[in-house]
Short mmCIF file of C-alpha atoms and ligand atoms in Angstrom, two decimals:
data_model
loop_
_atom_site.label_atom_id
_atom_site.label_comp_id
_atom_site.label_asym_id
_atom_site.label_seq_id
_atom_site.Cartn_x
_atom_site.Cartn_y
_atom_site.Cartn_z
CA MET K 646 66.61 48.12 138.80
CA HIS K 647 65.36 48.05 135.24
CA ASN K 648 67.79 46.66 132.76
CA LEU K 649 66.67 48.43 129.66
CA GLY K 650 69.08 46.86 127.21
CA GLY K 651 71.55 48.61 125.01
CA THR K 652 70.32 47.97 121.50
CA GLU K 653 68.69 51.38 121.07
CA PRO K 654 70.65 54.62 121.03
CA PHE K 655 69.32 55.32 124.48
CA CYS K 656 67.13 53.25 126.71
CA ARG K 657 63.40 53.66 126.94
CA CYS K 658 61.46 52.85 130.00
CA HIS K 659 59.75 49.85 128.33
CA GLY K 660 56.95 48.27 130.21
CA THR K 661 56.46 51.11 132.65
CA GLY K 662 54.35 53.35 130.46
CA CYS K 663 56.94 56.09 130.59
CA ALA K 664 57.38 57.90 127.29
CA SER K 665 60.59 59.63 128.30
CA ARG K 666 63.46 58.97 125.93
CA PHE K 667 65.98 58.73 128.64
CA THR K 668 65.16 60.07 132.08
CA CYS K 669 62.36 58.77 134.17
CA ASN K 670 60.67 60.70 136.92
CA ARG K 671 59.25 57.66 138.61
CA GLU K 672 60.66 57.57 142.08
CA LEU K 673 62.75 54.62 143.25
CA LEU K 674 63.40 53.64 139.68
CA VAL K 675 67.05 53.32 138.75
CA LEU K 676 67.65 53.22 135.03
CA LEU K 677 70.45 51.27 133.47
CA VAL K 678 71.83 53.05 130.46
CA GLU K 679 74.48 52.03 127.97
CA CYS K 680 76.49 54.53 125.99
CA ASP K 681 79.76 54.80 124.12
CA VAL K 682 81.07 57.85 125.95
CA ALA K 683 79.95 59.26 129.29
CA ILE K 684 81.22 62.74 130.05
CA ILE K 685 81.29 63.75 133.70
CA GLY K 686 80.89 67.53 134.07
CA GLY K 687 78.67 70.00 132.27
CA GLY K 688 81.15 72.86 132.11
CA ILE K 689 82.57 74.37 128.93
CA VAL K 690 85.23 71.66 128.50
CA GLY K 691 82.82 68.73 128.90
CA LEU K 692 80.25 70.25 126.56
CA ALA K 693 82.81 71.34 123.97
CA ALA K 694 84.08 67.76 123.90
CA ALA K 695 80.51 66.42 123.62
CA TRP K 696 79.75 68.73 120.69
CA GLN K 697 83.02 68.03 118.88
CA LEU K 698 82.49 64.30 119.38
CA GLY K 699 78.92 64.39 118.07
CA ARG K 700 80.01 66.31 114.95
CA ARG K 701 82.68 63.79 114.02
CA TYR K 702 81.45 60.38 115.01
CA ASP K 703 78.17 58.55 115.22
CA CYS K 704 78.18 57.42 118.83
CA ARG K 705 76.00 57.53 121.91
CA VAL K 706 77.16 60.32 124.21
CA LEU K 707 75.86 61.12 127.66
CA VAL K 708 76.82 64.16 129.77
CA LEU K 709 76.30 63.91 133.53
CA GLU K 710 76.24 67.16 135.51
CA LYS K 711 75.69 67.23 139.25
CA GLU K 712 74.09 70.69 139.40
CA SER K 713 70.61 71.64 138.21
CA SER K 714 72.08 73.56 135.26
CA VAL K 715 75.21 73.58 133.13
CA ALA K 716 78.04 76.14 133.60
CA THR K 717 77.36 76.54 137.32
CA HIS K 718 80.99 76.62 138.39
CA GLN K 719 84.15 77.89 136.63
CA SER K 720 82.52 78.17 133.20
CA GLY K 721 79.83 80.50 134.51
CA ARG K 722 81.97 82.43 136.98
CA ASN K 723 84.94 83.78 135.06
CA SER K 724 86.11 87.10 133.59
CA GLY K 725 84.64 86.42 130.16
CA VAL K 726 87.88 87.31 128.39
CA LEU K 727 88.76 85.82 125.04
CA HIS K 728 92.50 85.48 125.44
CA SER K 729 94.67 86.33 122.46
CA GLY K 730 97.49 83.83 123.09
CA ILE K 731 100.07 86.47 124.01
CA TYR K 732 100.96 85.00 127.39
CA TYR K 733 102.27 81.68 126.11
CA ARG K 734 105.72 80.75 124.95
CA PRO K 735 105.76 80.47 121.13
CA GLY K 736 105.48 76.90 119.92
CA SER K 737 104.18 75.61 123.26
CA ASN K 738 101.06 73.47 123.43
CA GLN K 739 99.38 76.17 125.45
CA ALA K 740 100.04 78.79 122.76
CA GLN K 741 98.78 76.54 119.97
CA THR K 742 95.65 75.50 121.86
CA CYS K 743 94.82 79.06 122.85
CA LEU K 744 95.34 80.44 119.34
CA ARG K 745 93.30 77.73 117.67
CA GLY K 746 90.68 77.86 120.43
CA ARG K 747 90.27 81.61 120.10
CA ARG K 748 89.71 81.38 116.36
CA LEU K 749 87.23 78.53 116.78
CA MET K 750 85.43 80.47 119.53
CA GLU K 751 85.16 83.61 117.39
CA ASN K 752 83.68 81.59 114.52
CA PHE K 753 81.37 79.70 116.87
CA CYS K 754 80.02 82.94 118.37
CA ARG K 755 79.54 84.48 114.93
CA ALA K 756 77.78 81.39 113.57
CA ASN K 757 75.47 81.13 116.58
CA HIS K 758 74.87 84.86 117.12
CA LEU K 759 76.37 84.84 120.60
CA PRO K 760 77.60 88.07 122.19
CA PHE K 761 81.33 88.63 121.74
CA GLU K 762 83.59 91.49 120.74
CA LEU K 763 87.26 91.71 119.82
CA CYS K 764 87.63 94.94 121.77
CA GLY K 765 91.37 94.60 122.42
CA LYS K 766 93.20 95.12 125.68
CA VAL K 767 96.06 97.06 127.18
CA ILE K 768 98.69 95.51 129.44
CA ILE K 769 100.25 98.29 131.44
CA GLY K 770 103.85 98.71 132.57
CA SER K 771 105.34 101.33 134.88
CA THR K 772 108.34 99.80 136.68
CA PRO K 773 111.49 98.52 134.91
CA ARG K 774 110.44 94.92 135.70
CA GLU K 775 106.99 95.49 134.21
CA LEU K 776 108.40 97.19 131.13
CA ALA K 777 110.75 94.25 130.58
CA ARG K 778 107.78 91.90 130.90
CA LEU K 779 105.87 93.95 128.28
CA ASN K 780 108.78 93.48 125.89
CA THR K 781 108.79 89.73 126.45
CA LEU K 782 105.03 89.50 125.92
CA HIS K 783 105.35 91.65 122.80
CA GLU K 784 107.95 89.24 121.37
CA TRP K 785 105.86 86.20 122.25
CA GLY K 786 102.72 87.81 120.85
CA ARG K 787 104.38 88.60 117.53
CA ALA K 788 105.88 85.13 117.30
CA ASN K 789 102.41 83.71 117.98
CA GLY K 790 100.89 85.84 115.22
CA VAL K 791 98.89 87.99 117.66
CA GLN K 792 98.22 91.59 116.58
CA CYS K 793 99.97 93.68 119.22
CA GLN K 794 102.14 96.77 119.60
CA ILE K 795 103.86 98.74 122.35
CA ILE K 796 102.23 102.15 122.81
CA GLY K 797 103.28 105.23 124.79
CA GLN K 798 101.40 107.17 127.44
CA ASP K 799 99.50 109.43 125.02
CA ALA K 800 98.16 106.55 122.96
CA LEU K 801 97.27 104.72 126.17
CA LEU K 802 95.28 107.70 127.48
CA GLU K 803 93.53 108.12 124.17
CA ARG K 804 92.30 104.56 124.44
CA GLU K 805 91.81 104.34 128.21
CA PRO K 806 91.58 107.90 129.59
CA TYR K 807 91.74 106.79 133.26
CA ALA K 808 94.59 104.29 133.00
CA ALA K 809 98.09 105.01 134.30
CA GLY K 810 101.34 103.63 132.93
CA ILE K 811 104.57 104.66 131.25
CA ARG K 812 103.96 102.29 128.37
CA ALA K 813 101.43 99.64 127.45
CA LEU K 814 101.13 96.66 125.19
CA LEU K 815 98.04 97.04 123.05
CA VAL K 816 96.70 93.60 122.12
CA ARG K 817 94.10 93.95 119.40
CA ASP K 818 93.22 90.25 119.24
CA ALA K 819 91.89 90.03 122.81
CA GLY K 820 88.16 90.24 123.38
CA ILE K 821 85.14 89.57 125.53
CA VAL K 822 82.55 86.82 125.35
CA ASP K 823 79.75 85.43 127.48
CA PHE K 824 81.01 81.90 128.21
CA ARG K 825 77.78 80.94 129.97
CA SER K 826 75.81 81.47 126.76
CA VAL K 827 78.50 79.56 124.87
CA VAL K 828 77.91 76.57 127.18
CA GLN K 829 74.15 76.84 126.80
CA CYS K 830 74.53 76.91 123.03
CA LEU K 831 76.90 73.91 123.08
CA THR K 832 74.31 72.07 125.16
CA SER K 833 71.51 72.73 122.66
CA LEU K 834 73.67 71.82 119.67
CA SER K 835 74.84 68.62 121.35
CA GLN K 836 71.25 67.69 122.18
CA GLU K 837 70.32 68.21 118.53
CA GLN K 838 73.08 65.72 117.65
CA GLY K 839 71.43 63.17 119.97
CA THR K 840 73.62 63.67 123.03
CA GLU K 841 71.78 63.46 126.34
CA VAL K 842 72.71 66.13 128.88
CA LEU K 843 71.49 65.11 132.31
CA THR K 844 71.57 67.63 135.13
CA ASN K 845 71.08 66.73 138.82
CA SER K 846 73.26 63.70 138.07
CA TYR K 847 76.07 63.51 140.60
CA VAL K 848 78.43 60.63 139.85
CA HIS K 849 79.22 59.26 143.27
CA ARG K 850 80.54 55.81 142.49
CA ALA K 851 82.31 54.03 139.65
CA HIS K 852 84.05 50.78 138.94
CA VAL K 853 85.89 49.43 135.97
CA GLU K 854 84.77 46.20 134.29
CA ARG K 855 86.29 44.42 131.31
CA GLN K 856 84.01 45.89 128.63
CA HIS K 857 82.99 49.17 130.23
CA ILE K 858 83.05 51.45 133.24
CA VAL K 859 80.02 51.49 135.51
CA LEU K 860 79.02 54.94 136.80
CA GLU K 861 76.38 55.48 139.43
CA THR K 862 74.24 58.50 140.16
CA ASP K 863 71.22 58.53 142.48
CA ASN K 864 68.80 57.35 139.80
CA LEU K 865 70.98 56.06 137.02
CA THR K 866 73.52 53.33 136.41
CA VAL K 867 75.59 53.98 133.31
CA HIS K 868 77.68 51.48 131.38
CA ALA K 869 80.12 53.48 129.27
CA ARG K 870 82.78 52.14 126.93
CA GLN K 871 84.81 55.28 127.57
CA VAL K 872 84.53 57.95 130.25
CA LEU K 873 85.73 61.53 129.91
CA ASN K 874 86.22 63.20 133.26
CA CYS K 875 85.74 66.98 132.97
CA ALA K 876 84.75 67.53 136.59
CA GLY K 877 86.78 70.74 137.03
CA LEU K 878 87.28 71.42 140.73
CA TYR K 879 86.61 67.75 141.50
CA ALA K 880 88.50 66.21 138.59
CA ASP K 881 91.13 64.57 140.83
CA ARG K 882 88.48 62.97 143.05
CA VAL K 883 86.49 61.72 140.08
CA ALA K 884 89.74 60.32 138.62
CA LYS K 885 90.14 58.26 141.79
CA LEU K 886 86.57 56.98 141.43
CA LEU K 887 87.52 55.88 137.92
CA GLY K 888 90.40 53.81 139.28
CA GLN K 889 93.15 56.27 138.36
CA GLU K 890 95.90 57.46 140.68
CA PRO K 891 96.06 61.20 139.99
CA THR K 892 99.60 62.55 140.06
CA ILE K 893 98.37 66.03 140.93
CA ARG K 894 95.92 67.58 143.35
CA VAL K 895 93.38 70.23 142.43
CA LEU K 896 93.80 73.26 144.68
CA PRO K 897 90.95 75.80 144.70
CA PHE K 898 91.90 79.47 144.24
CA ARG K 899 89.02 81.86 144.80
CA GLY K 900 88.89 84.97 142.65
CA GLU K 901 86.90 87.86 144.07
CA TYR K 902 85.43 90.57 141.87
CA TYR K 903 84.10 94.07 142.42
CA ALA K 904 81.78 95.87 140.05
CA LEU K 905 83.33 99.19 138.99
CA LEU K 906 81.08 102.23 138.75
CA PRO K 907 81.02 104.46 136.79
CA ARG K 908 81.75 102.26 133.82
CA GLN K 909 83.81 104.79 131.85
CA TYR K 910 86.84 104.08 134.09
CA CYS K 911 87.44 101.10 131.82
CA ARG K 912 86.43 101.18 128.16
CA HIS K 913 87.89 97.85 127.10
CA LEU K 914 90.24 95.61 129.11
CA ILE K 915 93.00 96.93 131.38
CA TYR K 916 95.59 94.44 132.67
CA PRO K 917 98.73 94.68 134.80
CA ALA K 918 102.00 93.24 133.49
CA GLY K 919 101.54 90.40 136.00
CA ASP K 920 103.85 88.03 137.79
CA ASP K 921 105.13 85.22 135.59
CA ARG K 922 105.80 82.95 138.61
CA VAL K 923 102.07 82.30 138.98
CA PRO K 924 99.54 81.30 136.32
CA PHE K 925 97.12 84.07 137.38
CA LEU K 926 97.14 87.40 135.56
CA GLY K 927 96.58 89.76 138.50
CA VAL K 928 93.62 92.01 139.28
CA HIS K 929 92.43 93.67 136.08
CA ALA K 930 89.43 95.64 134.82
CA THR K 931 87.16 93.93 132.33
CA ARG K 932 84.17 95.16 130.40
CA LEU K 933 81.58 92.41 130.10
CA THR K 934 79.46 91.82 127.01
CA ASP K 935 76.47 93.41 128.81
CA GLY K 936 78.46 96.62 129.42
CA ARG K 937 79.16 96.16 133.14
CA VAL K 938 82.76 96.53 134.29
CA LEU K 939 84.29 94.04 136.73
CA CYS K 940 87.57 94.33 138.61
CA GLY K 941 89.38 91.22 139.69
CA PRO K 942 89.87 88.39 140.16
CA SER K 943 92.17 87.97 143.12
CA ALA K 944 93.62 84.48 143.72
CA VAL K 945 93.35 83.33 147.31
CA LEU K 946 93.57 79.68 148.38
CA ALA K 947 89.96 78.75 149.22
CA LEU K 948 88.75 76.73 152.19
CA SER K 949 86.24 74.92 150.03
CA ARG K 950 86.41 73.83 146.39
CA GLU K 951 83.09 75.44 145.60
CA GLY K 952 83.40 78.09 148.31
CA TYR K 953 82.23 81.31 146.72
CA LYS K 954 82.03 83.12 150.03
CA ARG K 955 85.17 84.01 151.96
CA PHE K 956 84.40 81.87 155.00
CA THR K 957 82.72 78.87 153.40
CA VAL K 958 84.56 75.92 154.85
CA ALA K 959 84.60 72.29 153.67
CA PRO K 960 86.74 70.22 156.07
CA GLY K 961 87.32 67.48 153.47
CA ASP K 962 88.62 70.02 150.96
CA ILE K 963 90.92 71.62 153.54
CA LEU K 964 92.28 68.19 154.44
CA ASP K 965 92.89 67.43 150.77
CA THR K 966 94.91 70.64 150.45
CA VAL K 967 96.82 70.25 153.70
CA LEU K 968 97.76 66.61 153.13
CA TRP K 969 99.21 67.30 149.68
CA PRO K 970 102.99 67.91 149.81
CA GLY K 971 102.70 70.25 146.82
CA SER K 972 100.62 72.68 148.91
CA TRP K 973 103.49 73.09 151.37
CA HIS K 974 106.11 73.51 148.64
CA LEU K 975 103.90 76.14 147.07
CA ALA K 976 103.36 77.93 150.37
CA ARG K 977 107.13 78.04 150.96
CA SER K 978 108.00 79.38 147.51
CA LEU K 979 105.14 81.85 147.11
CA TRP K 980 104.28 82.87 150.67
CA ARG K 981 104.68 86.59 149.93
CA THR K 982 102.29 86.43 146.98
CA GLY K 983 99.90 84.30 149.06
CA ALA K 984 99.96 86.78 151.95
CA ARG K 985 99.24 89.66 149.56
CA GLU K 986 96.28 87.79 148.10
CA ILE K 987 94.85 87.11 151.57
CA LEU K 988 95.24 90.78 152.46
CA GLN K 989 93.53 91.72 149.23
CA SER K 990 90.66 89.39 150.08
CA LEU K 991 90.24 90.70 153.63
CA SER K 992 90.77 94.41 153.00
CA LYS K 993 88.85 96.34 150.38
CA LYS K 994 91.27 99.24 150.91
CA TYR K 995 94.21 97.04 149.96
CA TYR K 996 92.30 95.73 146.93
CA LEU K 997 91.69 99.36 145.95
CA ARG K 998 95.41 100.16 146.22
CA VAL K 999 96.22 97.32 143.83
CA LEU K 1000 93.60 98.54 141.38
CA GLN K 1001 94.71 102.17 141.66
CA ARG K 1002 98.05 101.18 140.14
CA LEU K 1003 96.08 100.66 136.93
CA ILE K 1004 93.32 103.26 137.35
CA PRO K 1005 94.36 105.86 139.96
CA ALA K 1006 91.05 107.77 139.98
CA VAL K 1007 89.07 104.84 141.40
CA GLU K 1008 87.88 105.30 144.99
CA LEU K 1009 86.36 102.93 147.54
CA SER K 1010 82.86 104.17 146.73
CA ASN K 1011 83.35 103.08 143.09
CA LEU K 1012 83.67 99.41 144.06
CA ARG K 1013 80.63 97.21 144.77
CA PRO K 1014 81.14 93.59 145.81
CA ALA K 1015 80.30 91.28 142.92
CA ARG K 1016 80.32 87.53 142.35
CA SER K 1017 83.36 85.35 142.84
CA GLY K 1018 84.68 82.28 141.06
CA VAL K 1019 86.97 79.45 142.14
CA ARG K 1020 89.74 78.26 139.83
CA ALA K 1021 90.71 74.60 139.73
CA GLN K 1022 94.50 74.65 139.71
CA ALA K 1023 96.36 71.36 139.45
CA VAL K 1024 99.51 71.26 141.56
CA LYS K 1025 102.17 68.53 141.42
CA ALA K 1026 103.60 66.97 144.56
CA ASP K 1027 106.72 69.14 144.18
CA GLY K 1028 104.61 72.32 144.23
CA THR K 1029 104.66 73.03 140.48
CA MET K 1030 101.46 74.69 139.29
CA ILE K 1031 100.50 73.11 135.98
CA ARG K 1032 99.84 75.75 133.34
CA SER K 1033 98.70 73.76 130.34
CA MET K 1034 95.95 71.24 129.86
CA TYR K 1035 96.80 68.04 131.69
CA VAL K 1036 95.10 64.74 130.94
CA GLN K 1037 95.61 61.44 132.74
CA GLU K 1038 94.74 58.32 130.79
CA SER K 1039 93.72 54.80 131.65
CA ARG K 1040 92.22 52.07 129.47
CA ARG K 1041 88.65 53.28 129.69
CA ALA K 1042 88.99 56.82 130.99
CA LEU K 1043 90.49 60.19 130.18
CA SER K 1044 90.66 62.63 133.08
CA VAL K 1045 91.17 66.32 132.38
CA LEU K 1046 93.01 67.16 135.58
CA ASN K 1047 93.97 70.69 134.61
CA ALA K 1048 91.94 73.00 132.41
CA SER K 1049 92.76 76.35 133.96
CA SER K 1050 92.66 79.72 132.18
CA PRO K 1051 92.62 80.19 129.19
CA SER K 1052 90.68 76.94 128.90
CA ALA K 1053 87.34 78.68 128.38
CA THR K 1054 88.86 80.53 125.40
CA ALA K 1055 90.54 77.33 124.22
CA SER K 1056 87.63 75.00 125.02
CA LEU K 1057 86.63 74.24 121.42
CA ALA K 1058 90.22 73.29 120.56
CA ILE K 1059 90.52 71.24 123.75
CA GLY K 1060 87.20 69.56 122.92
CA GLU K 1061 88.48 68.78 119.43
CA THR K 1062 91.60 67.04 120.78
CA LEU K 1063 89.64 65.10 123.38
CA ALA K 1064 87.05 64.05 120.80
CA ARG K 1065 89.80 62.74 118.49
CA ASP K 1066 91.36 60.74 121.33
CA LEU K 1067 88.00 59.26 122.27
CA ILE K 1068 87.19 58.32 118.68
CA ASN K 1069 90.54 56.52 118.35
CA ARG K 1070 89.83 54.67 121.56
CA LEU K 1071 86.33 53.64 120.45
CA ARG K 1072 87.66 52.47 117.08
CA SER K 1073 90.40 50.36 118.60
CA ASP K 1074 88.17 48.89 121.32
C1 FAD S 1221 87.65 83.51 138.42
C2 FAD S 1221 87.97 82.88 137.10
C3 FAD S 1221 88.26 83.68 135.99
C4 FAD S 1221 88.55 83.09 134.76
N1 FAD S 1221 88.67 83.89 133.66
C5 FAD S 1221 88.82 83.31 132.45
C6 FAD S 1221 88.81 84.10 131.27
O1 FAD S 1221 88.59 85.30 131.32
N2 FAD S 1221 89.04 83.48 130.08
C7 FAD S 1221 89.25 82.14 129.99
O2 FAD S 1221 89.47 81.64 128.89
N3 FAD S 1221 89.23 81.36 131.09
C8 FAD S 1221 88.99 81.91 132.31
N4 FAD S 1221 88.92 81.13 133.43
C9 FAD S 1221 89.12 79.69 133.30
C10 FAD S 1221 87.87 78.98 132.78
O3 FAD S 1221 86.71 79.48 133.38
C11 FAD S 1221 88.03 77.49 133.05
O4 FAD S 1221 89.25 77.08 132.49
C12 FAD S 1221 86.91 76.66 132.42
O5 FAD S 1221 85.66 77.19 132.73
C13 FAD S 1221 87.02 75.23 132.93
O6 FAD S 1221 85.87 74.54 132.49
P1 FAD S 1221 85.56 73.08 133.00
O7 FAD S 1221 84.45 72.56 132.17
O8 FAD S 1221 86.83 72.30 133.04
O9 FAD S 1221 85.15 73.24 134.54
P2 FAD S 1221 83.77 73.66 135.21
O10 FAD S 1221 83.12 74.77 134.50
O11 FAD S 1221 84.08 73.88 136.65
O12 FAD S 1221 82.86 72.38 135.04
C14 FAD S 1221 83.05 71.20 135.77
C15 FAD S 1221 81.67 70.63 136.03
O13 FAD S 1221 81.78 69.32 136.59
C16 FAD S 1221 80.70 69.14 137.48
N5 FAD S 1221 81.02 68.01 138.38
C17 FAD S 1221 82.02 67.95 139.29
N6 FAD S 1221 82.00 66.76 139.92
C18 FAD S 1221 80.97 66.04 139.39
C19 FAD S 1221 80.45 64.74 139.63
N7 FAD S 1221 80.98 63.91 140.55
N8 FAD S 1221 79.36 64.33 138.91
C20 FAD S 1221 78.81 65.15 137.97
N9 FAD S 1221 79.27 66.40 137.71
C21 FAD S 1221 80.34 66.84 138.40
C22 FAD S 1221 80.61 70.49 138.19
O14 FAD S 1221 79.35 70.68 138.80
C23 FAD S 1221 80.88 71.45 137.05
O15 FAD S 1221 79.70 71.93 136.45
C24 FAD S 1221 88.60 81.68 134.65
C25 FAD S 1221 88.30 80.88 135.77
C26 FAD S 1221 87.95 81.47 136.96
C27 FAD S 1221 87.53 80.60 138.11
#
């Protein structure tokens, strides 16, 4: 191992003739690197935190991502919806983070010429329960300062000619954005600030020492004064590596999408009123920034944390789910919803029936299988699904154990909070 010292911002491969500032391609060489903050995970949360940190504080930041590119998992496999903040109880942390995050994201996209559009959405209600839910969301939206109004059938059809519903909540402040390009932009901006973003860097071991945490990847040993764990679907496992005892378990919920053709079935965003017992919004139709229309996502418990295909199985992940008491509590309380989701995953006809409640004219031939994504959902031992951001702290590490939707929308606000916490920690170290 080469101990390359820590006096320079990042180590150079002195004495080996390697000009690389940080990485070294020489095989069998393990570099020792010192930094102030190591961020594990190159998704939107990790990179938003890296960027916000680099803007505010002169420190050495290193991002370690196990895949060959950033935004490979949740951040690159979502619905691309810029959430307005209507779904969250006024005054709650979730509402504040979403509202601030949305504004920051709009400004960020404008400033960096990234594709986004505040196209607005309709949330549709037909049954008495759904209409009551629309009223609640309307109240919450107004209290949160979101531009929204209840509209009747005629106004709904004028906006979305193929949608069906007695009434709808029109939310003007909702929009669409390409989160993958946001992550790529955050990566470039962070690199300009001097942050190193290393892909193909799977953190497989860690231990805590008095002055720092030691992280190990295949070709790198990192000494970091502080570690920020933004490992998404693996955040609980990484927390354990960092010496923490996570009080939750991450359960993977796969969301399957279909592409909807022709595209005019959905002009903007069409959502159901949803079920407030679960943190998922129900199958909806979404126009993407490139004009395609996606329907989905469903929410079925996956057999693998990064299992994008229905029958991808990871025995370790299944064991993790099965051995967690919260999984059983959840199964008991929401078995009907779970069974419906499984049916939806196995039967395209059933999926179609769910979608036809929003857009009756859609037929099987209009749906083409599209990509899927897996949500990282933190669940407590008593079966509670955590809805807001959830961070577990120890002396040298912060673990983001829950950053579920709308965390892509809210990522810049989340990154801001995490950056502030890290700066305080570095200052008081
Ligand atoms: C189907 C779906 C639809 C969604 N729709 C929306 C939406 O419309 N709007 C919205 O705001 N939000 C949405 N979300 C939520 C949003 O995508 C997530 O909240 C957000 O992307 C979480 O980002 P992250 O950085 O925490 O996780 P991720 O993007 O999953 O990043 C975690 C990273 O950590 C890396 N990693 C893991 N373990 C290690 C390790 N040991 N070493 C190194 N690297 C590691 C992974 O490879 C990964 O790249 C959706 C999510 C899904 C799945």
